[in-house]
mmCIF file of C-alpha atoms and ligand atoms in Angstrom:
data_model
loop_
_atom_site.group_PDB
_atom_site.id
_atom_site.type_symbol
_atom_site.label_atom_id
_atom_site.label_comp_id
_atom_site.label_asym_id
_atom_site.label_seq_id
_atom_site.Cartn_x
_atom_site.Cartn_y
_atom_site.Cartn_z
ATOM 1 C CA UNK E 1 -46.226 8.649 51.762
ATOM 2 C CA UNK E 2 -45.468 5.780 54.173
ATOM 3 C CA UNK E 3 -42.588 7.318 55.106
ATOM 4 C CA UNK E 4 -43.273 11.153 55.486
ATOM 5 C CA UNK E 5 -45.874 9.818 57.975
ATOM 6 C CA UNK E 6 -42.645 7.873 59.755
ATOM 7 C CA UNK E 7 -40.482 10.902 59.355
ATOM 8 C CA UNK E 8 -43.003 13.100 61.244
ATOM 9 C CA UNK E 9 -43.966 10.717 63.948
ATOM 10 C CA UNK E 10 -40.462 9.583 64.712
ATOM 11 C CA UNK E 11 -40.177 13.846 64.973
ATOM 12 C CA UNK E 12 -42.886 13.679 67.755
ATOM 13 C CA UNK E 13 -42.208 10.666 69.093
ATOM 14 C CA UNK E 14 -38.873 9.987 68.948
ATOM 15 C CA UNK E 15 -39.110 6.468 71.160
ATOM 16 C CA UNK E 16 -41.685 4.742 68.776
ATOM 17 C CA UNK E 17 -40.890 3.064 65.228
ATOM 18 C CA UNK E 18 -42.724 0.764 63.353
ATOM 19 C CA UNK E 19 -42.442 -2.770 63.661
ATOM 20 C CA UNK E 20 -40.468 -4.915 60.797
ATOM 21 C CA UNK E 21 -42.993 -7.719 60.132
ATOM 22 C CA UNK E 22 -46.645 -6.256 61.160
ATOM 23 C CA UNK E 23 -46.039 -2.465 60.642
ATOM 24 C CA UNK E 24 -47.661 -1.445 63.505
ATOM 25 C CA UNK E 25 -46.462 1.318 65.992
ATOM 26 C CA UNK E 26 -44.179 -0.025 68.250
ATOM 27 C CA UNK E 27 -41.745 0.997 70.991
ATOM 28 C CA UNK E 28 -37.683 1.175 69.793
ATOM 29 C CA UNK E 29 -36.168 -1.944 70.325
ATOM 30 C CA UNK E 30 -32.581 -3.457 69.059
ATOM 31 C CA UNK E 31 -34.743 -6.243 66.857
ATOM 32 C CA UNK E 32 -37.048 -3.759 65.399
ATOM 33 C CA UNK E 33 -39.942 -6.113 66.235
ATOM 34 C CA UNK E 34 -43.001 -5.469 68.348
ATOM 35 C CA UNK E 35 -43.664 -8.103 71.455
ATOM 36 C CA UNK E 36 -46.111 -9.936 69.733
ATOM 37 C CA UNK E 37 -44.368 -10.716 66.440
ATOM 38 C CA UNK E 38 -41.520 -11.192 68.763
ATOM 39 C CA UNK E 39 -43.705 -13.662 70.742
ATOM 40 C CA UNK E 40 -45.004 -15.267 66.983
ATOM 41 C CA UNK E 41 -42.008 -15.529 64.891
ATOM 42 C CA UNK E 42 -40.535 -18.823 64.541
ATOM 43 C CA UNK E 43 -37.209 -19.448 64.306
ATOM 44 C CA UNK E 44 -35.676 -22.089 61.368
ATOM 45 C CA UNK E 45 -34.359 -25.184 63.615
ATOM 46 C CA UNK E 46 -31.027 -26.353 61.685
ATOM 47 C CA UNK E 47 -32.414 -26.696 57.972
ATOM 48 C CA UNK E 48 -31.040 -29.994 55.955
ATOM 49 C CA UNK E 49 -28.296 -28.515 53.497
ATOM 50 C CA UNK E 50 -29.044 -28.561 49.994
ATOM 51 C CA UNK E 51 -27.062 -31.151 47.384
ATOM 52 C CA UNK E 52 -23.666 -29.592 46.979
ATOM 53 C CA UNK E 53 -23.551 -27.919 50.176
ATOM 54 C CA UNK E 54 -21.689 -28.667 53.142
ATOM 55 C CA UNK E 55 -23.655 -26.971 55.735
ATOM 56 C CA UNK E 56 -26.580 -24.285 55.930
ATOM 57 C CA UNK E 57 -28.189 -21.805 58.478
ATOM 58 C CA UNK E 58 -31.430 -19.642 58.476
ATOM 59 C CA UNK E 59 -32.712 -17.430 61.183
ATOM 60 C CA UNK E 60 -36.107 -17.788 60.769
ATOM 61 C CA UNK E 61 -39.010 -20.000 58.755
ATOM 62 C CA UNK E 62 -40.764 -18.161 56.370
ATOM 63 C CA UNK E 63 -43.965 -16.855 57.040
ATOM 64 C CA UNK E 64 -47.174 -14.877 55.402
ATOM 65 C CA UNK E 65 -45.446 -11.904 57.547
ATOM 66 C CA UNK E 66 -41.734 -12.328 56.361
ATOM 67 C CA UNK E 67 -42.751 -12.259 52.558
ATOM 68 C CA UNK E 68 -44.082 -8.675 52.608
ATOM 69 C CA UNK E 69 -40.934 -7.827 54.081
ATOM 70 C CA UNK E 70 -39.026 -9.609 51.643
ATOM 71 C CA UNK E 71 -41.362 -7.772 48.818
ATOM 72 C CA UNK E 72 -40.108 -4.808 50.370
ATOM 73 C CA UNK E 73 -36.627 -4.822 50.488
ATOM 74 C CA UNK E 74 -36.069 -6.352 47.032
ATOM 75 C CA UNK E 75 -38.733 -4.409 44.944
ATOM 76 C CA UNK E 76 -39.567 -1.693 46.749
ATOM 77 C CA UNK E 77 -35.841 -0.606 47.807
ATOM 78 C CA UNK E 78 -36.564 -0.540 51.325
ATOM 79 C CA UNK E 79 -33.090 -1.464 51.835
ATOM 80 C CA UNK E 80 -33.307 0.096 55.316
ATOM 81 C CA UNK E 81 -34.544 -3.203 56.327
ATOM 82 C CA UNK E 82 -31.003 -4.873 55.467
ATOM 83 C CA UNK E 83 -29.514 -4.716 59.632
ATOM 84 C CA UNK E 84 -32.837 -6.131 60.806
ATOM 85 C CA UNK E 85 -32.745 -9.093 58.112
ATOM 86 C CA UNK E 86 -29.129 -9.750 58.399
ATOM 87 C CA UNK E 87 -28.917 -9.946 62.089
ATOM 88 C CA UNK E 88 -30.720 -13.813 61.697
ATOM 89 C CA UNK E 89 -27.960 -14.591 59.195
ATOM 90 C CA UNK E 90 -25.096 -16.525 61.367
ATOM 91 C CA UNK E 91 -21.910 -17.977 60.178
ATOM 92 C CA UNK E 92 -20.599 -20.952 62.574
ATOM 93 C CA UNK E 93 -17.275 -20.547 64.266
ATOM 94 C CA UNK E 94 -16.446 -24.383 63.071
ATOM 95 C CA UNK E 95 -17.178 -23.513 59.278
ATOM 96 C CA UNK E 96 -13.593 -21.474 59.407
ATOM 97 C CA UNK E 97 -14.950 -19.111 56.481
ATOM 98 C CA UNK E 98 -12.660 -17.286 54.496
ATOM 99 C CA UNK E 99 -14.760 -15.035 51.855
ATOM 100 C CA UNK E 100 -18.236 -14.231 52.195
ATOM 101 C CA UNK E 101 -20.472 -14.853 48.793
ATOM 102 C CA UNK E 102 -23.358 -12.789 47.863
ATOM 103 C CA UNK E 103 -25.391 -14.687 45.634
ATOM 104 C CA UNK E 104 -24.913 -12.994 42.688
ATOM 105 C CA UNK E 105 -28.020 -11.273 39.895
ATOM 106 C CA UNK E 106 -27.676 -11.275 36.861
ATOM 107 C CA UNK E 107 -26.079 -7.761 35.726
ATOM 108 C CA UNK E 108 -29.204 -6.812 33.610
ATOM 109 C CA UNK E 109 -31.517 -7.701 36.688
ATOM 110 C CA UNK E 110 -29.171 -5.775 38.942
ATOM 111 C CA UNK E 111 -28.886 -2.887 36.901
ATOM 112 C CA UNK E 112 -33.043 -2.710 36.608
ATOM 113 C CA UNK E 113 -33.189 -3.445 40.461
ATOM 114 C CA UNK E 114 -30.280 -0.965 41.152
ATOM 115 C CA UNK E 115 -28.700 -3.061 43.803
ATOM 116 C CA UNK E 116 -28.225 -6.794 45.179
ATOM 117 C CA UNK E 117 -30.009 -7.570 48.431
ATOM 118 C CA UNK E 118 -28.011 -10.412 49.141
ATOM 119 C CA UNK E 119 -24.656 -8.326 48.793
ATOM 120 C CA UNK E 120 -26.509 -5.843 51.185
ATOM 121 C CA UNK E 121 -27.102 -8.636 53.669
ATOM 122 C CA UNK E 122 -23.198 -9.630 53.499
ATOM 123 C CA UNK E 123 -22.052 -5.787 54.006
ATOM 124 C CA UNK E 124 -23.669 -6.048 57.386
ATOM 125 C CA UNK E 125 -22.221 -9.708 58.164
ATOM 126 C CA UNK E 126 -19.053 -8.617 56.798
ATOM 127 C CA UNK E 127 -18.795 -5.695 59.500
ATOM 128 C CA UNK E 128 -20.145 -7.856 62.459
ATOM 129 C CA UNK E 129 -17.973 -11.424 61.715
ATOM 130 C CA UNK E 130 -15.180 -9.492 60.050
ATOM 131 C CA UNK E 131 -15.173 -11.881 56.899
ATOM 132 C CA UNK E 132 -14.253 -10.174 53.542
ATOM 133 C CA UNK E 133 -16.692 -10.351 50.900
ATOM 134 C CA UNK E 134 -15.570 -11.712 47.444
ATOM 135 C CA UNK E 135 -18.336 -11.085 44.732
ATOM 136 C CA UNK E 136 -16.166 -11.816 42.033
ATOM 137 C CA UNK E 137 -15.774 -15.248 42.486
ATOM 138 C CA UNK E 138 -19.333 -16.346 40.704
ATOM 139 C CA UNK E 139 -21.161 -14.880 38.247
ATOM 140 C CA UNK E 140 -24.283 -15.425 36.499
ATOM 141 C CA UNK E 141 -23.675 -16.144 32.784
ATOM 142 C CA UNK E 142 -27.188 -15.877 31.702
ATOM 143 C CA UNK E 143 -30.358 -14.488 32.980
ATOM 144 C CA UNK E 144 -32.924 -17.002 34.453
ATOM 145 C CA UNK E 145 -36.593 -16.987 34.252
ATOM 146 C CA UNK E 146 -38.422 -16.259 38.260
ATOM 147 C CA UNK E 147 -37.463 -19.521 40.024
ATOM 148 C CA UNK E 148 -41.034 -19.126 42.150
ATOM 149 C CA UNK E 149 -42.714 -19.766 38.623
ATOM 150 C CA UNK E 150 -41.459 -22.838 38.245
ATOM 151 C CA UNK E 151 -41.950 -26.493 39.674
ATOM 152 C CA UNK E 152 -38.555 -28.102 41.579
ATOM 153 C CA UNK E 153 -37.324 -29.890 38.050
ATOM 154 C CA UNK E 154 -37.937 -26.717 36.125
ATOM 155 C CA UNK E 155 -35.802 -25.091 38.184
ATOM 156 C CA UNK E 156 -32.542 -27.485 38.072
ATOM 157 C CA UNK E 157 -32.725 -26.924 34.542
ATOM 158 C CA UNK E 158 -33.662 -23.299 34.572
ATOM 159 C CA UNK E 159 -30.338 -23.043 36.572
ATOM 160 C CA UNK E 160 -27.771 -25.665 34.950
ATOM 161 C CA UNK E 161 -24.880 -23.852 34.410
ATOM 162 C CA UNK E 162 -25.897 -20.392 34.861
ATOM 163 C CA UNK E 163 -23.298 -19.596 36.964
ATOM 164 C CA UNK E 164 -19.257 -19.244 36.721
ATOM 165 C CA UNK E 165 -16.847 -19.509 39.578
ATOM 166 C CA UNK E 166 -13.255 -17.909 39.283
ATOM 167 C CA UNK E 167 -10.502 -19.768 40.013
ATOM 168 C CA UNK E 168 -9.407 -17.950 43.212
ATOM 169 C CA UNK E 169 -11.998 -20.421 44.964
ATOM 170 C CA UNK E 170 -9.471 -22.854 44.740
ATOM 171 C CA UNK E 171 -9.193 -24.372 48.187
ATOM 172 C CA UNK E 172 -11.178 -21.699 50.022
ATOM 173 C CA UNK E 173 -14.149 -22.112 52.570
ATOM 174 C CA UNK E 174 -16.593 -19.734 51.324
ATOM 175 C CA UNK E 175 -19.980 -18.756 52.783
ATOM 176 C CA UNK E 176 -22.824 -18.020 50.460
ATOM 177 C CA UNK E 177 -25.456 -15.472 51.426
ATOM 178 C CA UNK E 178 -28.645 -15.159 50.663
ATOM 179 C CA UNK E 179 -31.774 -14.187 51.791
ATOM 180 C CA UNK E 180 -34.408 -16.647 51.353
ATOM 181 C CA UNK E 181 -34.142 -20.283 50.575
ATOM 182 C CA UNK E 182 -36.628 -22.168 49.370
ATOM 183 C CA UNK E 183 -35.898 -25.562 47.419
ATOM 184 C CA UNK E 184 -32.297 -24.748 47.686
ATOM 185 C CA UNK E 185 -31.866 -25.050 43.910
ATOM 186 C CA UNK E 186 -30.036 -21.891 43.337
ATOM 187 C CA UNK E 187 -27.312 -22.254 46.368
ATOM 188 C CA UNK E 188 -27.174 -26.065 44.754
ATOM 189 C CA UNK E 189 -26.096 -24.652 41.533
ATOM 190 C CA UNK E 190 -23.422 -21.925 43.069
ATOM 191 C CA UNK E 191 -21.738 -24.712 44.700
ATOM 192 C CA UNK E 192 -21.480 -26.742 41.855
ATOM 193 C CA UNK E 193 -19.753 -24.072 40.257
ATOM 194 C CA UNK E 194 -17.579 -23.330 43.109
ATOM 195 C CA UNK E 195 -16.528 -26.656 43.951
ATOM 196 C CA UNK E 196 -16.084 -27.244 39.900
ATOM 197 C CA UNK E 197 -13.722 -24.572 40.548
ATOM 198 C CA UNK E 198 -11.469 -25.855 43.722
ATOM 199 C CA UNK E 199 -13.362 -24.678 46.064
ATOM 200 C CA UNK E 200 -12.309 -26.587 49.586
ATOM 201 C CA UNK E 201 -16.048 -26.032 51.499
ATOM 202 C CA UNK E 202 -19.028 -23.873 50.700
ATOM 203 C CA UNK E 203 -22.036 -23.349 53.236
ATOM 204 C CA UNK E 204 -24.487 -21.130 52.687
ATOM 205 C CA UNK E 205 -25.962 -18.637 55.675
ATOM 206 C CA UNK E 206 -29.441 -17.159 54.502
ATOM 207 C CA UNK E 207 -31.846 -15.059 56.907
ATOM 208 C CA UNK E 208 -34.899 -17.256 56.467
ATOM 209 C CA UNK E 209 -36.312 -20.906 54.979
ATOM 210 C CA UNK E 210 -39.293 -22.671 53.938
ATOM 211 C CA UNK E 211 -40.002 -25.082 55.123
ATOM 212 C CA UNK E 212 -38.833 -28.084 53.054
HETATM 213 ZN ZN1 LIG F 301 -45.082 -6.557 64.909
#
């Protein structure tokens, strides 16, 4: 309904949109936010990396906001939010990244979910930084219970060898992408796996973080 209501008023009034975070009407603009979430949003200041990991970035620190959007774009398919979440993703010039990662789902959940946010996220990257993306280096052996049900040692061992890297890792510096970290468990785990592997470096570049 939501959106017939957008469809019609963006007929009308071509100039206005709805704003990303507090869905309120809203003047175009290249972020997609209105002033005052513009004003309110707080940006992630250089997050510490997560064991395994030899560097991490994150656009902005989570927020009450930020998780309805999340809820959004991974359960509701608004995968029209993808350019406005992956423009706070940003890969560092010193990092020297070869393949971009999208951390991967496991198949089943994919299939049920019909598509991978974070491999949305690194289409857009991709395009921008002009990275490849290489989802077949890691996959996810076995499906995982919610990590948000679980407390910080529950999840190491939810995780523990869930996934499987490929051997073309083998000396690569490879970017994981994700969209939200939280205790950092899962991008932990992916690295083990890649490095387990070969690989030379992995960072991980994710839109938003809690903070931790
Ligand atoms: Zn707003």
């Amino acid at each position: 309904m939501d959106r017939i209501k957008d469809l019609l008023l963006s007929l009308v009034a071509p100039n206005n949109h709805r704003c990303y975070l507090c869905d309120q009407e809203c003047p175009a603009s290249e972020d997609g936010l209105c002033e005052n979430c513009r004003q309110t949003m707080k940006l992630a200041i250089s997050p510490a990396p997560p064991a395994g990991l030899d560097g991490l970035t994150a656009g902005l620190q989570y927020s009450d906001a930020l998780s309805t959007v999340f809820y959004r774009f991974k359960k509701k398919e608004r995968t029209d939010y993808t350019p406005f979440l992956a423009q706070f993703i940003s890969i560092p010039q010193e990092w020297h990244a070869e393949m971009l990662l999208p951390v991967p789902l496991h198949w089943l959940r994919e299939y049920y979910r019909t598509y991978n946010q974070s491999y949305l996220l690194s289409q857009y990257v991709s395009a921008r930084d002009g990275i490849p993306i290489c989802r077949d280096l890691l996959v996810r052996t076995r499906p995982t219970p919610q990590q948000k049900l679980l407390n910080e040692k529950q999840r190491r061992r939810n995780l523990k060898g869930a996934f499987q890297a490929a051997p073309e890792c083998k000396g690569r510096s490879i970017v994981l992408i994700d969209d939200v970290v939280t205790t950092g468990s899962t991008l932990s785990e992916c690295a083990k796996a890649l490095k387990k592997a070969g690989a030379h470096r992995v960072y991980a570049a994710c839109v938003a973080c809690t903070e931790r």
